[in-house]
Coordinates of C-alpha atoms in Angstrom, one line a residue:
X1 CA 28.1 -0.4 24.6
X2 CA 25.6 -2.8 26.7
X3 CA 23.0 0.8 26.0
X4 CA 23.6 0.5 22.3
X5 CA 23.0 -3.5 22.3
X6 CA 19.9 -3.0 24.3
X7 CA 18.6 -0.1 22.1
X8 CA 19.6 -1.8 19.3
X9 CA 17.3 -5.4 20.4
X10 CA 14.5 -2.8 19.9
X11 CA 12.5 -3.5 16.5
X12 CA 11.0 -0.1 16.4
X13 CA 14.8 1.6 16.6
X14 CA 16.0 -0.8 13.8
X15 CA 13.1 0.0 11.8
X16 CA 13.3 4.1 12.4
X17 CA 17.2 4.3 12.0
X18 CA 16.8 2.0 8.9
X19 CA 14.2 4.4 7.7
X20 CA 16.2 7.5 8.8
X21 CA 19.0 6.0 6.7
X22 CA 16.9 5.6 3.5
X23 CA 15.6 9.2 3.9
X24 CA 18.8 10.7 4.5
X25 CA 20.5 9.0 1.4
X26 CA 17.4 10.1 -0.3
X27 CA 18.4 13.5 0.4
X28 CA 21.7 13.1 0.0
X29 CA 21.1 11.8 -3.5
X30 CA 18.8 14.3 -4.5
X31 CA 21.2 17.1 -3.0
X32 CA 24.2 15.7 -5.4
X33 CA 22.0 16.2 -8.1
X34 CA 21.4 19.5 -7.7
X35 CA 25.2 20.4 -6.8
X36 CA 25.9 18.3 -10.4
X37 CA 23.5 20.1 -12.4
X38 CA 24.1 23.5 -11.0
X39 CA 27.2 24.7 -10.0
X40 CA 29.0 21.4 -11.6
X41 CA 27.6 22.6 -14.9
X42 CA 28.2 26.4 -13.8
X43 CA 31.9 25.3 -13.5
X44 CA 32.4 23.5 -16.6
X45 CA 30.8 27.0 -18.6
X46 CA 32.7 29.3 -16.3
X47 CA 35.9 27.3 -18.0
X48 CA 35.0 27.3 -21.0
X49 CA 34.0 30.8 -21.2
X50 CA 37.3 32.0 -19.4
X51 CA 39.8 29.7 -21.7
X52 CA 38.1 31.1 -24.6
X53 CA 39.0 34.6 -23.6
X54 CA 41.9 33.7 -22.8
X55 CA 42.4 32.1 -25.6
X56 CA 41.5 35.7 -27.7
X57 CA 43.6 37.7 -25.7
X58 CA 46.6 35.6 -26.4
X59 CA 45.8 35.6 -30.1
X60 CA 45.4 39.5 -30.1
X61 CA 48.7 40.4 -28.0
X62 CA 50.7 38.2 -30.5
X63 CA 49.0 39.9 -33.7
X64 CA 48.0 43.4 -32.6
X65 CA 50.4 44.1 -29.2
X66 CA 49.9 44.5 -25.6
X67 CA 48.4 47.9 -26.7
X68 CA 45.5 46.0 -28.1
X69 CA 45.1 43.2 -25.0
X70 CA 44.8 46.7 -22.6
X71 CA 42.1 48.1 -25.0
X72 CA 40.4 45.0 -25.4
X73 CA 40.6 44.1 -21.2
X74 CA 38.6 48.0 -20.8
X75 CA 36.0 47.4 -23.3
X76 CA 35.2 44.0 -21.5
X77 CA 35.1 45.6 -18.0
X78 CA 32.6 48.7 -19.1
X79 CA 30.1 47.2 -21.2
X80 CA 28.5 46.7 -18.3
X81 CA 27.9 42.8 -19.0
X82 CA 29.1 40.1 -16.0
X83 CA 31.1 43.3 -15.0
X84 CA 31.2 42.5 -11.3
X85 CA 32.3 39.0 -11.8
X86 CA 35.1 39.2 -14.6
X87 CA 38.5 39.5 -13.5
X88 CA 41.3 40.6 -15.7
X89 CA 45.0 41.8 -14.8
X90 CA 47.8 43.0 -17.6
X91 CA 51.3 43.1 -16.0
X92 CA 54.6 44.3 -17.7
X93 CA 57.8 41.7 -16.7
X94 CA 58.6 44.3 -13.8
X95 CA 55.1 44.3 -12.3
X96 CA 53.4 47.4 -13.3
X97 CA 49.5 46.7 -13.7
X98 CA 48.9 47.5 -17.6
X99 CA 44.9 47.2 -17.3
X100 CA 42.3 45.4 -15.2
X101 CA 40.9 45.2 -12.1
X102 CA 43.0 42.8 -10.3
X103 CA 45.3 44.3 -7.6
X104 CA 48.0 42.2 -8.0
X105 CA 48.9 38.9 -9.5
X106 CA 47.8 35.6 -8.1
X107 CA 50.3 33.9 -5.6
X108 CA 50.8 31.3 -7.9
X109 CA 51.5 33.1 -11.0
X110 CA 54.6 31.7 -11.8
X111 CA 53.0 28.9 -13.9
X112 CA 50.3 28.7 -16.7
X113 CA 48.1 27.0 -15.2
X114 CA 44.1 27.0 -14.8
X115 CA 42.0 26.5 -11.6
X116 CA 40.4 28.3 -8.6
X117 CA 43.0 30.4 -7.2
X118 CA 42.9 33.4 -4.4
X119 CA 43.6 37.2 -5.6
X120 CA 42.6 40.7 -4.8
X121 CA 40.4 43.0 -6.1
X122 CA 39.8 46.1 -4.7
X123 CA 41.7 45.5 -1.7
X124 CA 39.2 42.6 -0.8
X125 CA 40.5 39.2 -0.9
X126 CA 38.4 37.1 -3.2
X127 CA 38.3 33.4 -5.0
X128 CA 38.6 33.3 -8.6
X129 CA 38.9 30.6 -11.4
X130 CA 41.8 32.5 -12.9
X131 CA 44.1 31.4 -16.3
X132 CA 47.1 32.6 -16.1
X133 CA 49.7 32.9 -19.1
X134 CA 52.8 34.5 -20.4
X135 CA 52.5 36.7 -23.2
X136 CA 55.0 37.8 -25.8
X137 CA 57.5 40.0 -23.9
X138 CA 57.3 38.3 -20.8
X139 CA 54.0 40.1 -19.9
X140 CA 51.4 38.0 -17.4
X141 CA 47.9 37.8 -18.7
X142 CA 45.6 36.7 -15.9
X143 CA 41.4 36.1 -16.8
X144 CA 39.2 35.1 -14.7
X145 CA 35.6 35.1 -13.1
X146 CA 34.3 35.6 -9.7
X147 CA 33.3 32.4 -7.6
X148 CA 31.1 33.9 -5.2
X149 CA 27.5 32.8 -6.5
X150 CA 29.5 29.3 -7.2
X151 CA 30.6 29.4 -3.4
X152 CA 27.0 30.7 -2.5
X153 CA 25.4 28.0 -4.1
X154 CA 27.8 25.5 -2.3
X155 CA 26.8 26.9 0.9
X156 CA 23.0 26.4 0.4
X157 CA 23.9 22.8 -0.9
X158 CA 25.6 22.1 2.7
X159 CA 23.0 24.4 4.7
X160 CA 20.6 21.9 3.2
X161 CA 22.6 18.6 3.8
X162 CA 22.8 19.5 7.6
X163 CA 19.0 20.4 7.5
X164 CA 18.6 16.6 5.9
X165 CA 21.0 15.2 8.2
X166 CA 18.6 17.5 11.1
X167 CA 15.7 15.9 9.7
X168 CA 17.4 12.5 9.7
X169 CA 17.6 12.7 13.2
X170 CA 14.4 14.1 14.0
X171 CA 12.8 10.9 11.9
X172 CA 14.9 8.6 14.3
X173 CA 14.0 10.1 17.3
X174 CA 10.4 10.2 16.6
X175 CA 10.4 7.0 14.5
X176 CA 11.6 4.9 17.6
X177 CA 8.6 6.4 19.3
X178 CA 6.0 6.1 17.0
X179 CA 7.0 2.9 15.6
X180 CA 7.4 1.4 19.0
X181 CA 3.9 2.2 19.6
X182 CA 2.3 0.9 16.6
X183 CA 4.5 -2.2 17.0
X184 CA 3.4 -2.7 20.6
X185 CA 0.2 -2.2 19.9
X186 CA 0.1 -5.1 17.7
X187 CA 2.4 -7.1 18.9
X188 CA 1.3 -6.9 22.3
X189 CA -1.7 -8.8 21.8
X190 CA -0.1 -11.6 20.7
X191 CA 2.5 -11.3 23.1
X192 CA -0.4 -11.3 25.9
X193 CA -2.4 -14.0 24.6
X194 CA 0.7 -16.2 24.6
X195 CA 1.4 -15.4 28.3
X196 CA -1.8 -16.3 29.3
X197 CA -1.9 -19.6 27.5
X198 CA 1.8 -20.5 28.8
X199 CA 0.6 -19.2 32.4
X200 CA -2.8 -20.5 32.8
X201 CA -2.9 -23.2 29.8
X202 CA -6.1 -21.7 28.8
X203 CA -6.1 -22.9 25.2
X204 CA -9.5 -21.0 24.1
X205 CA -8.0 -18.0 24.3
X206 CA -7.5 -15.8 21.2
X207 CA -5.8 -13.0 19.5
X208 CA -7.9 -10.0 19.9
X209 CA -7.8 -9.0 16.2
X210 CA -7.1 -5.2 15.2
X211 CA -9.6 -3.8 12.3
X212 CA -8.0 -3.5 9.2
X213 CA -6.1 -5.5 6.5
X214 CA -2.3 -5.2 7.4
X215 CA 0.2 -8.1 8.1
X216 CA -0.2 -7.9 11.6
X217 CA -4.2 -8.7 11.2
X218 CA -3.5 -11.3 9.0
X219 CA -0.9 -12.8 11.8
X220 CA -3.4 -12.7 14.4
X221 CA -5.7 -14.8 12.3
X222 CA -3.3 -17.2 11.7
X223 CA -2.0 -17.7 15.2
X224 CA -5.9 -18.3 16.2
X225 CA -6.4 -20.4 13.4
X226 CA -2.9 -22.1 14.9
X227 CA -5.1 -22.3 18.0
X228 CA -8.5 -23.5 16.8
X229 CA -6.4 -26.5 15.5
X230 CA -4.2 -27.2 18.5
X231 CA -6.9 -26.9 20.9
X232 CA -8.6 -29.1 18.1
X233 CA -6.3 -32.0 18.7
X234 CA -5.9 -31.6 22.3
X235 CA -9.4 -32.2 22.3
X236 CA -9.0 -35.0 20.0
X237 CA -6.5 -37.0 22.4
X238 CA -8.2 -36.5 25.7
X239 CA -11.1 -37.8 23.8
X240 CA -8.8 -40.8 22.2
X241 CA -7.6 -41.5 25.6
X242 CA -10.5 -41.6 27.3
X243 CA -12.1 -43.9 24.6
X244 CA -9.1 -46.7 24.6
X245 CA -9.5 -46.8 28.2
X246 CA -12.6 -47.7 28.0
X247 CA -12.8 -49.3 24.6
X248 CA -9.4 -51.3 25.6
X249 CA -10.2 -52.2 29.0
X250 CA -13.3 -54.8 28.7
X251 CA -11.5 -56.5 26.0
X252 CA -8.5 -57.0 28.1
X253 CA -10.3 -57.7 31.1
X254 CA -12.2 -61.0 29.1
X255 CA -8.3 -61.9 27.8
X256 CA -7.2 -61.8 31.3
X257 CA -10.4 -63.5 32.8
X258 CA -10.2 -66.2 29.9
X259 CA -6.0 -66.6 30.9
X260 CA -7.3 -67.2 34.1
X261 CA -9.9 -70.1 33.5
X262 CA -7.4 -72.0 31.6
X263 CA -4.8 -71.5 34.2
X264 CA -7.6 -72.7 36.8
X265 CA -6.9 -76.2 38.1
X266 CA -9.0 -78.8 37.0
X267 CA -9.6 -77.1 33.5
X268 CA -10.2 -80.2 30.6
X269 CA -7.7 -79.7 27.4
X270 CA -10.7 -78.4 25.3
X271 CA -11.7 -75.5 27.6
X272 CA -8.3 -74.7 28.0
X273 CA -7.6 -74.6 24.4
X274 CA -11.3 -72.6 24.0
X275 CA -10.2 -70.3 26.3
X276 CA -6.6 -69.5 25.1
X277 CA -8.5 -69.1 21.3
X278 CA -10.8 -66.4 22.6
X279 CA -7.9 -64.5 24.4
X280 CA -5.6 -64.8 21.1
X281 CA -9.1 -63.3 19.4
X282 CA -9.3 -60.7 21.6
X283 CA -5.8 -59.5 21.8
X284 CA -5.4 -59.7 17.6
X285 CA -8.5 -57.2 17.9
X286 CA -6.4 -55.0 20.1
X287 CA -3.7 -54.9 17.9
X288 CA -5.6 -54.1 14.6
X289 CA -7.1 -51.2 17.0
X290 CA -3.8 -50.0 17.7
X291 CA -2.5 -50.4 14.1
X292 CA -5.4 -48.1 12.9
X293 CA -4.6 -45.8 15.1
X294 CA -1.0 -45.6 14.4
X295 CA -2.1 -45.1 10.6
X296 CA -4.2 -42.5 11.9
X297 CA -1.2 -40.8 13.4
X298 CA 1.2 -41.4 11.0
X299 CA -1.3 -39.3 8.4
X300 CA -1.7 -36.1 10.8
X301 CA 1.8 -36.0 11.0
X302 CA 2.7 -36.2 7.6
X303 CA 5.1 -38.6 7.5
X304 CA 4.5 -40.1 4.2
X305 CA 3.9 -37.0 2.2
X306 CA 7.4 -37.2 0.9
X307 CA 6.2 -39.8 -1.4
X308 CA 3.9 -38.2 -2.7
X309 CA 3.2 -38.7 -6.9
X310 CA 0.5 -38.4 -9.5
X311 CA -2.0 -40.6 -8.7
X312 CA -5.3 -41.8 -11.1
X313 CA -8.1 -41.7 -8.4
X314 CA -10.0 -43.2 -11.1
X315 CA -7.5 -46.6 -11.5
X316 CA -7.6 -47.1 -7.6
X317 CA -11.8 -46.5 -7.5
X318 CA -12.1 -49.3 -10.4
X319 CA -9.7 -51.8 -8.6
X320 CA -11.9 -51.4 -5.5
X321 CA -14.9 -51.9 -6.9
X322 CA -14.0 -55.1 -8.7
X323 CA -12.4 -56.2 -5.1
X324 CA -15.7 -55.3 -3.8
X325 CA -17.8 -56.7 -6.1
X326 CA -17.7 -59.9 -4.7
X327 CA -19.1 -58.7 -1.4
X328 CA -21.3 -56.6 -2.5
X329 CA -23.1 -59.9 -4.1
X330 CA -22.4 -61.9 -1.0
X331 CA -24.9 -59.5 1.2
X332 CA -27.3 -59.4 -1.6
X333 CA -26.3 -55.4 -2.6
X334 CA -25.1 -53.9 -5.5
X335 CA -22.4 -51.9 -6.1
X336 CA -22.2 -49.0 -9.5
X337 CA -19.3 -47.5 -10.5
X338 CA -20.6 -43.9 -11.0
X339 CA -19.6 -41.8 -12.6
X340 CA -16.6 -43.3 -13.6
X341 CA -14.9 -40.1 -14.7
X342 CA -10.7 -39.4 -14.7
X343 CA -9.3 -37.7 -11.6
X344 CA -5.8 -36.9 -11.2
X345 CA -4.1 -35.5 -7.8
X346 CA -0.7 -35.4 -6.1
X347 CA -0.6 -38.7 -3.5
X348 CA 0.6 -41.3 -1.7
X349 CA -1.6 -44.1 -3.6
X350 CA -1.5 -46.6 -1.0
X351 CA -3.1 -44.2 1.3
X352 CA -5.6 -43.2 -0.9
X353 CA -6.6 -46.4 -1.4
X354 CA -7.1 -47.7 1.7
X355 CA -9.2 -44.1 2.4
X356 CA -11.4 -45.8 -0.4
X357 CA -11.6 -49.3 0.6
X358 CA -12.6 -47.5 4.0
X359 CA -15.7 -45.6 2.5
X360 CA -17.0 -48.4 0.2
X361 CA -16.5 -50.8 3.1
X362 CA -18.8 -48.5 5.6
X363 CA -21.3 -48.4 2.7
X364 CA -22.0 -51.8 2.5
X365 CA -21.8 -52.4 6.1
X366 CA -24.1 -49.5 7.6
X367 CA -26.1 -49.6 3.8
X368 CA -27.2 -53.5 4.8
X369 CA -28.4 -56.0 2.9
X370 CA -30.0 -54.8 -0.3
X371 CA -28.7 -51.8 -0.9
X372 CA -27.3 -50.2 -3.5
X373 CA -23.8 -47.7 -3.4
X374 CA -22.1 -46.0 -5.8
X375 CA -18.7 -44.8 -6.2
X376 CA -18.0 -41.8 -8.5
X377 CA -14.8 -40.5 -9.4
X378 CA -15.0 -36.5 -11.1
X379 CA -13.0 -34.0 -11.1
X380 CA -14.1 -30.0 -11.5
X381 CA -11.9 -26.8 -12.0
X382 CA -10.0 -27.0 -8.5
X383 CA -10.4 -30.1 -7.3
X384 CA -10.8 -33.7 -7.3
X385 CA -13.7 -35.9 -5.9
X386 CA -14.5 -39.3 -5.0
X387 CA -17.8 -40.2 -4.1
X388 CA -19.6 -43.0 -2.2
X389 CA -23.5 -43.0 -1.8
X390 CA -26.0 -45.6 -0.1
X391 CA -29.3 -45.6 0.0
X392 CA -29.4 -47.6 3.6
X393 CA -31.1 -45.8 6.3
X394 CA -28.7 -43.0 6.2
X395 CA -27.7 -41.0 9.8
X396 CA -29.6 -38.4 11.7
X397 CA -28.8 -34.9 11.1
X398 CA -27.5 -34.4 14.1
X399 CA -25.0 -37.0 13.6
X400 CA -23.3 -35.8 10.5
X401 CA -20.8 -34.0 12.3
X402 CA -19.7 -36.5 14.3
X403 CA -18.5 -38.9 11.4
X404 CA -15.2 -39.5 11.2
X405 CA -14.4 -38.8 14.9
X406 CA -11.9 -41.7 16.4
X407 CA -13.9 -44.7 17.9
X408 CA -17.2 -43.0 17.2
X409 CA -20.0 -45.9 16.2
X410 CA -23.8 -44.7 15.5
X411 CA -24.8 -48.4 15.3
X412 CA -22.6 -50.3 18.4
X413 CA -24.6 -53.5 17.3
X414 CA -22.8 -53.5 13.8
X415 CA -18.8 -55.5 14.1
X416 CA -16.3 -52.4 14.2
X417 CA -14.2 -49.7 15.8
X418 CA -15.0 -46.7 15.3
X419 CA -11.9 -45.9 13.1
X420 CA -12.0 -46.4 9.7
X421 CA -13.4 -42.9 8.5
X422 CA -11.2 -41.6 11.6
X423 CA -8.3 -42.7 9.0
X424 CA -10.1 -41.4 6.1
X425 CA -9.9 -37.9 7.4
X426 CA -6.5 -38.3 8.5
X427 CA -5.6 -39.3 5.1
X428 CA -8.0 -36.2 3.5
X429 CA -6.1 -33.9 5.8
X430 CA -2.8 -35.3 4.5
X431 CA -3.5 -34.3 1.2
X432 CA -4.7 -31.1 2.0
X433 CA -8.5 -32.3 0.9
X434 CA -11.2 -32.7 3.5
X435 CA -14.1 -35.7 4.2
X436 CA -17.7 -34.3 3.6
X437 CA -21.0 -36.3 5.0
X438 CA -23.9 -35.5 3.3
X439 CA -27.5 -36.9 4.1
X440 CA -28.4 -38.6 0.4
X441 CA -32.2 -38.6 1.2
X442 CA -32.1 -41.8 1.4
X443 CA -28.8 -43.2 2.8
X444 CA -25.4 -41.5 3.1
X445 CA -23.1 -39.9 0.5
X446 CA -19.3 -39.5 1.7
X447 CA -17.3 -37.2 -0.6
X448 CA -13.3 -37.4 -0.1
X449 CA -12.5 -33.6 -1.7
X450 CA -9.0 -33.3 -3.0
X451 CA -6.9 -30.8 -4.4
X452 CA -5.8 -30.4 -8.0
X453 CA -2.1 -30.8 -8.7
X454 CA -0.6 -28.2 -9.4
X455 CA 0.1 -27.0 -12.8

């Protein structure tokens, strides 16, 4: 029993006794078919044809005599038609054979009765569908035909039903093998590049992907895309946690130094209260760093996407620009709403609009004074758009890439963390969108892509 079990664990037996199963029903179907339409049909005619003679031989013997039945039984046995497979016997009440070529009378010939009966015929024993009836005078009629092409033919069917049961077998034994093979074959590299990442924790490794276009190659490339992103985000928090210690620590050390000089003795009231004001400041801008990043979080993780809803990008991008408006003048810029075009998409709106308030916040900022942004709203065949453009000094090429990456600042000198497009992509990745940088020639242009809701 433990064998079986163990056997059965394998996915290549399953799959090759499964498929030696279908074919062998197959077969089996297609056999009971053939038995149906040949000697099922041969049956029924055989019947027919021997009831109808029967049927004549009855009516003769009560019109013409049992003279007439014996004459009629000879003509049928000599004109050299079916002759070797008709059966007729004529018997008188006492037993003495009248005509036909039937030793005797069946075993069971006490009844009229129809069906496939055993009887002798030239001192061979043979199996017959026999009718057997009583004529006038107590005589016993018996007609019949000879089953040994039916019984022939029900030989070959079972010949052939062992042959598909053979081949059944032949499919399972071989099947386990091959498809063990094929199955370890593409399985195994998966299985191999999993050890070695749960042995060695060597994320870069991959899936050494098979040529061709079968499910297996399409799981490979989705366990290494599986792994670009997970060594993606590994990436991402060694890199988070080795920018918040150092981002966190020199604003904690002035708190703690500025704790100190008002704890010092000899500190006046105003100092005091000076110093305790700069360490509230500095500890309020930890918490709005840790508050981003927790929004951050909250997006890759999906959390809020059960809230999701139709949401007019369109209504959110005009309510930002008037809030905005007002700052924009402040700094001596300008800021367009172009084009102002309807775009729909599936959302959590609150997100969405801070991801806005985000990009047209770091277009003024990095833009400076002067300058003029844009924000467009469109929407094409598969997708939804919102676009932010400045025509400030814009960012190196080099740097284009790096936008959006936690804590990363191109200009240190402006006030800032680092994290506001960080939260923008979070929030793009949420809604299965993406953040583009583009180089505006001047300035930048920031295009949060989203899908279409589906229709």
């Amino acid at each position: 029993m433990g064998a079986w079990r163990r056997l059965w664990a394998s996915v290549g037996f399953r799959l090759a006794f499964q498929y030696a199963v279908l074919v062998t029903i197959t077969m089996m179907a297609a056999l009971a078919i053939v038995y149906l339409q040949t000697v099922g049909v041969l049956h029924q005619r055989i019947a027919r044809q021997v009831g109808t003679t029967t049927t004549q031989m009855q009516a003769r013997a009560e019109q013409e005599g049992l003279n007439a039945v014996v004459a009629a039984i000879g003509r049928a046995l000599a004109d050299g038609r079916q002759s070797d497979t008709e059966l007729y016997g004529l018997w008188q009440p006492d037993g003495t054979r009248l005509a036909g070529n039937l030793d005797a009378p069946p075993a069971d010939a006490a009844s009229n009765r129809d069906g496939q009966q055993r009887a002798l015929r030239g001192g061979s024993a043979i199996t017959g569908y026999l009718a057997v009836r009583r004529l006038p005078g107590d005589a016993l009629l018996v007609v019949g035909h000879d089953l040994g092409d039916q019984e022939a033919l029900e030989s070959l069917v079972v010949s052939a039903s062992a042959a598909a049961g053979l081949i059944a077998l032949l499919l399972l034994v071989g099947g386990v093998f091959v498809f063990r093979q094929e199955l370890e074959q593409a399985v195994g590299r998966v299985r191999r590049t999993a050890g070695r990442i749960a042995e060695e924790g060597r994320l870069a490794e991959r899936v050494d992907l098979a040529s061709g276009d079968d499910e297996f190659a399409h799981l490979g490339q989705d366990i290494n895309a599986m792994l670009d992103r997970i060594e993606s985000l590994m990436e991402g928090v060694r890199h988070v946690s080795n920018t918040i210690a150092h981002e966190l620590r020199t604003p904690l050390t002035r708190a703690l130094l500025g704790l100190q000089a008002a704890q010092a003795p000899g500190t006046g009231d105003a100092a005091r209260r000076d110093a305790i004001d700069r360490a509230v400041h500095e500890l309020q801008e930890l918490g709005t760093v840790f508050q981003k990043l927790l929004q951050i979080a909250e997006a890759e993780a999906g959390a809020r996407r059960r809230a999701f809803a139709p949401v007019a990008l369109h209504t959110i991008a005009d309510d930002v620009a008037e809030l905005y408006e007002a700052v924009a003048d402040n700094q001596g810029a300008q800021l367009l709403r172009e084009p102002a075009e309807e775009a729909w998409v599936d959302g959590d709106r609150d997100l969405l609009a801070g991801a806005i308030v985000n990009l047209v916040d770091n277009a003024l900022k990095y833009g400076g004074p002067g300058c003029t942004v844009r924000l467009g709203t469109s929407m094409a065949a598969c997708q939804a758009a919102v676009e932010v453009q400045d025509d400030g000094p814009g960012v190196p090429e080099a740097d284009l890439a790096r936008i959006g990456e936690r804590f990363t600042r191109l200009q240190p000198e402006l006030p800032g963390h680092g994290l506001g497009l960080a939260n923008v992509r979070a929030v793009a990745a949420l809604h299965g969108g993406s953040l583009q940088a583009e180089d505006a020639a001047p300035g930048l242009r920031m295009r949060l892509v989203l899908p279409l809701p589906p229709t």
